[in-house]
PDB file of C-alpha atoms in Angstrom:
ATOM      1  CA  UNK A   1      85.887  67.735 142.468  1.00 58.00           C
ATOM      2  CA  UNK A   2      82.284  66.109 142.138  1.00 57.00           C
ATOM      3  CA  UNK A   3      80.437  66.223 138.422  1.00 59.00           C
ATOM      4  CA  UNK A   4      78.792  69.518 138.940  1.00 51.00           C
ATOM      5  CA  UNK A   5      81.628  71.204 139.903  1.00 51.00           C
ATOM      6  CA  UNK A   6      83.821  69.807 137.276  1.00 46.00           C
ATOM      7  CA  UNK A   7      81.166  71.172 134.494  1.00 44.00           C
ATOM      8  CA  UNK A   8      81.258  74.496 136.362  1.00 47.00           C
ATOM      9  CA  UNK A   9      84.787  74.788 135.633  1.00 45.00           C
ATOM     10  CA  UNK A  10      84.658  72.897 131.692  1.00 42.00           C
ATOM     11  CA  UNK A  11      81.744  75.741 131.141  1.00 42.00           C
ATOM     12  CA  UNK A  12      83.876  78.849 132.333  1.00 43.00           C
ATOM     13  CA  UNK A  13      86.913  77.781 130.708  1.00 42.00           C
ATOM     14  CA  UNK A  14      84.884  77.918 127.133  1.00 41.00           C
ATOM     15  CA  UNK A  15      83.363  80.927 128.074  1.00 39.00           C
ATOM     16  CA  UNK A  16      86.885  82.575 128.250  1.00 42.00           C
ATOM     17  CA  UNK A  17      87.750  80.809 125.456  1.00 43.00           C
ATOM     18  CA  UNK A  18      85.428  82.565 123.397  1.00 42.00           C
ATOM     19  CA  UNK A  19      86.228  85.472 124.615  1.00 43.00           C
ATOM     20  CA  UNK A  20      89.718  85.334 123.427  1.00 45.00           C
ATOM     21  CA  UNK A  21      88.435  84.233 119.666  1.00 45.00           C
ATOM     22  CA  UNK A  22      86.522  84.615 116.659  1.00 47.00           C
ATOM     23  CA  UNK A  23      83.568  85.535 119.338  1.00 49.00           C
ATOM     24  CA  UNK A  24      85.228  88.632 120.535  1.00 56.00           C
ATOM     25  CA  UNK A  25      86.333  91.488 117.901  1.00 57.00           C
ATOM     26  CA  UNK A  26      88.492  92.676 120.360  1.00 59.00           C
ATOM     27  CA  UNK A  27      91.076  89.495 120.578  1.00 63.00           C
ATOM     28  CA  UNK A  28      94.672  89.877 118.805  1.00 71.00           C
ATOM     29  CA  UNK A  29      96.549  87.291 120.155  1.00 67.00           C
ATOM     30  CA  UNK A  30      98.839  87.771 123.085  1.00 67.00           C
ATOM     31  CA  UNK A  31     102.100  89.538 122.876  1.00 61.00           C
ATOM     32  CA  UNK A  32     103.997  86.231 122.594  1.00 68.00           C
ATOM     33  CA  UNK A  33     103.128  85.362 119.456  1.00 81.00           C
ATOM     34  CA  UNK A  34     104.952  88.375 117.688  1.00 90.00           C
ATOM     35  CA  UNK A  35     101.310  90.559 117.623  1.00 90.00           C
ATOM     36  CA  UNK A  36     103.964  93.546 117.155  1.00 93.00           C
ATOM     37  CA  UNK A  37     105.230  92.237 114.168  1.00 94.00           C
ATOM     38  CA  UNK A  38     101.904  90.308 112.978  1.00 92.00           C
ATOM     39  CA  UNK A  39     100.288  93.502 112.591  1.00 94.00           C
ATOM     40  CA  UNK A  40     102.537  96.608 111.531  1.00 96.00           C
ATOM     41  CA  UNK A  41     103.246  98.760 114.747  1.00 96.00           C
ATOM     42  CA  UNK A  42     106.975  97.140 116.019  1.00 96.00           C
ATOM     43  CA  UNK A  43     109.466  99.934 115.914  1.00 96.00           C
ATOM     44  CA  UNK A  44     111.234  98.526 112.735  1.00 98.00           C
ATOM     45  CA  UNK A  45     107.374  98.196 110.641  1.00 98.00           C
ATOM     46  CA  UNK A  46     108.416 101.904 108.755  1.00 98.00           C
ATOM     47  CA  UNK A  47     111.317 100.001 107.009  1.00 98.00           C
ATOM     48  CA  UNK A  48     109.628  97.236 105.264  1.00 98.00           C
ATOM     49  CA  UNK A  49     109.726  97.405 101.734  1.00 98.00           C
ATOM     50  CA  UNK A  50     106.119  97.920  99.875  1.00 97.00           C
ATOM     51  CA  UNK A  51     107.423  97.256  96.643  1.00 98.00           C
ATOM     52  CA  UNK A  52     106.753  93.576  96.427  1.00 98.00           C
ATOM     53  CA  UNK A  53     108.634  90.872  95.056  1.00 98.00           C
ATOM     54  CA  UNK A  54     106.565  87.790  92.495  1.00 98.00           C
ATOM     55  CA  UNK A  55     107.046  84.923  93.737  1.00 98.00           C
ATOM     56  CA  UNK A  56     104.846  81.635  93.801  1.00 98.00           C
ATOM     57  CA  UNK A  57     103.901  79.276  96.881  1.00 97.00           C
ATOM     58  CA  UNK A  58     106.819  76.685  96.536  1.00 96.00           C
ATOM     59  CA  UNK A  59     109.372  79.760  96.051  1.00 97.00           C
ATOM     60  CA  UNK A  60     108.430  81.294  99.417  1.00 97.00           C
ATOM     61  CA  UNK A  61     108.652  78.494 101.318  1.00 95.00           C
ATOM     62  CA  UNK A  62     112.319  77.864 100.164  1.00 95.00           C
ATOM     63  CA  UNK A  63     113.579  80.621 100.993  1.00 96.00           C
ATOM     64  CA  UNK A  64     116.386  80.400 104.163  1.00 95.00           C
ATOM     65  CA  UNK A  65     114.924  81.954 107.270  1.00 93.00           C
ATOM     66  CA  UNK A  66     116.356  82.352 110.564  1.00 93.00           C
ATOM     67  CA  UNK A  67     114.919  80.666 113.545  1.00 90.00           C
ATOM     68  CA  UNK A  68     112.484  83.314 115.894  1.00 90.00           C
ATOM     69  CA  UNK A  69     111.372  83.190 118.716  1.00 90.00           C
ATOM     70  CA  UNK A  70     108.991  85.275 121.000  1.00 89.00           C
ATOM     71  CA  UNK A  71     111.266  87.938 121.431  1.00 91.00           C
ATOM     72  CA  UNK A  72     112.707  88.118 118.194  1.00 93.00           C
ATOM     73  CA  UNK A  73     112.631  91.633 116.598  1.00 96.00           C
ATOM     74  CA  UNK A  74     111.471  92.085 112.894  1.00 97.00           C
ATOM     75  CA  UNK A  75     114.069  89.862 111.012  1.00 97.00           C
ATOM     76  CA  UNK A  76     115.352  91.058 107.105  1.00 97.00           C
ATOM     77  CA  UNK A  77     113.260  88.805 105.344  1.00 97.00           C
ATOM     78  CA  UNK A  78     109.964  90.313 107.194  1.00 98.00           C
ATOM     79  CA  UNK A  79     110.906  93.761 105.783  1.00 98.00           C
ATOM     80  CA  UNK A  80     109.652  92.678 102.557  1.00 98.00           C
ATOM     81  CA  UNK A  81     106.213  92.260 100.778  1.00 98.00           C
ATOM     82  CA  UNK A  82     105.920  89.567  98.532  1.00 98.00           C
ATOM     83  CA  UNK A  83     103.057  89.406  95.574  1.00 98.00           C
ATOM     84  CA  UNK A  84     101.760  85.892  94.988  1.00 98.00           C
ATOM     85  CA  UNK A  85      99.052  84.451  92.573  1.00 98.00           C
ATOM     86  CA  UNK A  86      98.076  81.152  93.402  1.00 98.00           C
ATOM     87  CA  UNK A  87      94.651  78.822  94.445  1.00 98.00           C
ATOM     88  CA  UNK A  88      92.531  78.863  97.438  1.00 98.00           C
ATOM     89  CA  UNK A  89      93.044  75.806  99.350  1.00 97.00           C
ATOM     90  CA  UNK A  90      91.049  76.812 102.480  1.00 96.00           C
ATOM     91  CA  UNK A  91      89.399  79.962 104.057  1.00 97.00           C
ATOM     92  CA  UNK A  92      89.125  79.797 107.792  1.00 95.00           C
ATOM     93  CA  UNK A  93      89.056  82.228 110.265  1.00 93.00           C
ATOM     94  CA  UNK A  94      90.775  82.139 113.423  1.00 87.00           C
ATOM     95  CA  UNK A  95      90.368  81.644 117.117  1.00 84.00           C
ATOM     96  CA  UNK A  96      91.793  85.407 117.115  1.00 86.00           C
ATOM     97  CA  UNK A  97      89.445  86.617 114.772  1.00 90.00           C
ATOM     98  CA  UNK A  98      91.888  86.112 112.118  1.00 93.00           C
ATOM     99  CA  UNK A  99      91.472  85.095 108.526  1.00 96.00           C
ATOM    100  CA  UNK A 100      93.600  82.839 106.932  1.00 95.00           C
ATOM    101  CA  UNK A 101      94.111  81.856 103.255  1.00 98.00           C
ATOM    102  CA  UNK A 102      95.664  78.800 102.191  1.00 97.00           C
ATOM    103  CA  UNK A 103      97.267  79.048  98.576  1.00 98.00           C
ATOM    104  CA  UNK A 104      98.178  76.271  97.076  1.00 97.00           C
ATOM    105  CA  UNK A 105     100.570  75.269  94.059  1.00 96.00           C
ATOM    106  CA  UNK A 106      98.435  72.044  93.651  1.00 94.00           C
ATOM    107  CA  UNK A 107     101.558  70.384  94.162  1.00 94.00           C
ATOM    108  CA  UNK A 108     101.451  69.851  97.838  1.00 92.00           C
ATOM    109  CA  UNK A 109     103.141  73.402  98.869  1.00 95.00           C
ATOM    110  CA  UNK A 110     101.401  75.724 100.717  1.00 95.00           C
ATOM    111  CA  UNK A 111     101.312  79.228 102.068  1.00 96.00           C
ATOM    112  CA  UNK A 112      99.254  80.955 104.949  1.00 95.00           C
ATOM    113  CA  UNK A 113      98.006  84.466 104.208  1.00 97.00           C
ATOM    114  CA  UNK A 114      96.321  86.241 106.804  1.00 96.00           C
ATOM    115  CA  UNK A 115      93.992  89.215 107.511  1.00 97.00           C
ATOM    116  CA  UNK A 116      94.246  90.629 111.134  1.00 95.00           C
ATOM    117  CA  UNK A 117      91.581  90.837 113.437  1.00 94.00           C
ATOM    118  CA  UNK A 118      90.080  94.640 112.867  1.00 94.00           C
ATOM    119  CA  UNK A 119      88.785  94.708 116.414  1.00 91.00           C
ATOM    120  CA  UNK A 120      92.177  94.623 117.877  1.00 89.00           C
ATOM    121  CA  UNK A 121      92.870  96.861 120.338  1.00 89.00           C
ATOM    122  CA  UNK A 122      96.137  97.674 119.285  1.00 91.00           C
ATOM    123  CA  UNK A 123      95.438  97.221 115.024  1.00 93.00           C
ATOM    124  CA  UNK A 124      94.519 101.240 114.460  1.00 94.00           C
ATOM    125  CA  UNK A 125      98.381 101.863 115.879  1.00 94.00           C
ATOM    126  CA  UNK A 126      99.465 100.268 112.050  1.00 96.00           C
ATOM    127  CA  UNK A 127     100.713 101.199 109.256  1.00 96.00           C
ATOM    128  CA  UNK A 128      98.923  99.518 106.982  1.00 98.00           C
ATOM    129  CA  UNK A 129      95.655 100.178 108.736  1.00 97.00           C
ATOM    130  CA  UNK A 130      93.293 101.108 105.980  1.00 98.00           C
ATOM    131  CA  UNK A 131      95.065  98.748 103.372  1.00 98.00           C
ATOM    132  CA  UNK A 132      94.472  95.943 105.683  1.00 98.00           C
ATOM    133  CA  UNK A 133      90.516  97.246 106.616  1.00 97.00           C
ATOM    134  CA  UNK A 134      90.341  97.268 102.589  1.00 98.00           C
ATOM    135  CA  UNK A 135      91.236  93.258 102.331  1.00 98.00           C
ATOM    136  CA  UNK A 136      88.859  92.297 105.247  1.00 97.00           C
ATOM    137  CA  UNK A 137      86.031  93.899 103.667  1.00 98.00           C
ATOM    138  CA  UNK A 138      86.982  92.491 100.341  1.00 98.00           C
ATOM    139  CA  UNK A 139      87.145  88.671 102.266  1.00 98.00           C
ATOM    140  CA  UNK A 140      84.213  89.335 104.145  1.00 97.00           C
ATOM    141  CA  UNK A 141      82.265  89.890 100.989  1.00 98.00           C
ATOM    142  CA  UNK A 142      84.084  87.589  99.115  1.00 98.00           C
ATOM    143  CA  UNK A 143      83.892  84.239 101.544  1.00 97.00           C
ATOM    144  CA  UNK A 144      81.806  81.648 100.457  1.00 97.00           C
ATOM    145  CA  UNK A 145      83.218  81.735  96.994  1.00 96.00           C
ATOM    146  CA  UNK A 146      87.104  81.823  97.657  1.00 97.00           C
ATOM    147  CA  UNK A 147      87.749  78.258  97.789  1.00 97.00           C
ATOM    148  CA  UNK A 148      89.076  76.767  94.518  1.00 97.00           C
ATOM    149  CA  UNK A 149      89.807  80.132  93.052  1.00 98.00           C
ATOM    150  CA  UNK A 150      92.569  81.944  92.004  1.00 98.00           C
ATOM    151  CA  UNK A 151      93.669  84.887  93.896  1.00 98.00           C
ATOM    152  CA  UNK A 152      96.432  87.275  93.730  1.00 98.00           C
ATOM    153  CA  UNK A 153      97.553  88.235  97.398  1.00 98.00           C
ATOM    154  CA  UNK A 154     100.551  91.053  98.398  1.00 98.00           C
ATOM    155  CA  UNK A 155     101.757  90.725 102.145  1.00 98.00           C
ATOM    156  CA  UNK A 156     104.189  91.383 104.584  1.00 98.00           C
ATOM    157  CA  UNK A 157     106.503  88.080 105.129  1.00 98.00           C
ATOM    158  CA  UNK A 158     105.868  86.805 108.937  1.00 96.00           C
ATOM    159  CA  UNK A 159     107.940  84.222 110.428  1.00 93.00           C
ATOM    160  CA  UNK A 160     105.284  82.419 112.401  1.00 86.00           C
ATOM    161  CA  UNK A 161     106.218  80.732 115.805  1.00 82.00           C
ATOM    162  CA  UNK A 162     103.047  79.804 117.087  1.00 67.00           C
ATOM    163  CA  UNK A 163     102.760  76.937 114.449  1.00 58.00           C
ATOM    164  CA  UNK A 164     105.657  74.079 114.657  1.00 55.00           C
ATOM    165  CA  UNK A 165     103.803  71.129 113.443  1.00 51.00           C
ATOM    166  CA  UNK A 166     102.805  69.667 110.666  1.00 53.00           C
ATOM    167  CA  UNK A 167      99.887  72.162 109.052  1.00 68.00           C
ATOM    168  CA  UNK A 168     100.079  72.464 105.005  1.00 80.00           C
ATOM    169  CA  UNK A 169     102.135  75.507 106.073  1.00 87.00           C
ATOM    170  CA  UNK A 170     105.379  76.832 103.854  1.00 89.00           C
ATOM    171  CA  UNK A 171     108.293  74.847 104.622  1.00 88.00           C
ATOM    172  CA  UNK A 172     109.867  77.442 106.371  1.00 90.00           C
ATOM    173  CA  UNK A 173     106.856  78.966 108.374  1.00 87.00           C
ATOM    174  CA  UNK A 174     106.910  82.074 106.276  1.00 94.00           C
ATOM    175  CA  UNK A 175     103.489  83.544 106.131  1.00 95.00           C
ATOM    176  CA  UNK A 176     102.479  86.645 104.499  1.00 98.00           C
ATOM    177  CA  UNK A 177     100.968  88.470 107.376  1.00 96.00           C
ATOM    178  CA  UNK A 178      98.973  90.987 107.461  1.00 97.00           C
ATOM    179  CA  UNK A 179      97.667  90.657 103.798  1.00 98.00           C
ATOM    180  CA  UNK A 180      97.713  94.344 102.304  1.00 98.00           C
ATOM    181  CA  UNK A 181      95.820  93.283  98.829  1.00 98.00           C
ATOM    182  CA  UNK A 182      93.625  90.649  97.311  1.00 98.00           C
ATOM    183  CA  UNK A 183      91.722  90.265  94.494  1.00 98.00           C
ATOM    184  CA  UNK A 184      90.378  87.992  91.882  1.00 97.00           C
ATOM    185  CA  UNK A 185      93.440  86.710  89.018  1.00 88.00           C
TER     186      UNK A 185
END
């Protein structure tokens, strides 16, 4: 391959790139990272429990989870919602369109909250649809002034796969995903 044609191919690869990220309001991740699950329309989403439980960042991430994988159904512990208050280490959004926010216990424990990806293809096929177009308007408006604050977030526990490194993550890769409510402690 001679220079130009190896920048042909560096320059089409990002293209598609972007188109399966923050770029594109359609992306939702691929079906093997659990999307079913991530986002409320798996077959088992109608038995998870709204009523959430308080807990704080360094309690989640203790809890006992079972390992997942790609073709792991909805697990027990993702049947329940869990109601955390805690600090805003980091806003970001993802390659998927995505937010995430970090909560912190200032202690070194951490938790990943997310917000799906509204232009998903498949996201109007959830549950939680309108609770979860209420938090991304409320982060949208909200972003440049979420870091260092204190937030109270209710979500879905998601055992996260696609993460199995280091990342200021819980312990146990718990997430709360999708994030059904936000707002200011």
């Amino acid at each position: 391959m001679n220079k130009h044609s190896t920048f042909i191919f560096l320059f089409s690869f990002m293209l598609l790139a972007c188109n399966k990220g923050k770029n594109n309001d359609d992306s939702c991740n691929g079906s093997s990272t659990r999307r079913d699950i991530k986002i409320g329309i798996d077959t088992a989403a109608h038995l998870i429990d709204t009523i959430p439980i308080v807990t704080t960042v360094d309690s989640i991430g203790s809890i006992d989870v079972p390992e997942a994988d790609k073709e792991s159904v909805r697990m027990e512990i993702e049947k329940r919602t869990f109601t955390i208050t805690a600090k805003v280490h980091k806003l970001s959004k993802h390659r998927d369109g995505d937010w995430k926010v970090k909560l912190t216990d200032g202690n070194d424990k951490y938790v990943n909250c997310e917000s799906p990806n509204m232009g998903c293809e498949y996201i109007s096929n959830s549950i939680f649809y309108d609770k979860m177009e209420k938090v991304r308007l409320w982060i949208e408006t909200n972003k440049d002034s979420l870091e260092g604050t204190t937030v109270t977030i209710t979500g879905v526990a998601f055992i996260d796969i696609d993460h199995k490194y280091p990342r200021n993550a819980a312990e146990n890769e718990i997430e709360l995903h999708p994030i059904l409510d936000i707002h200011y402690e």
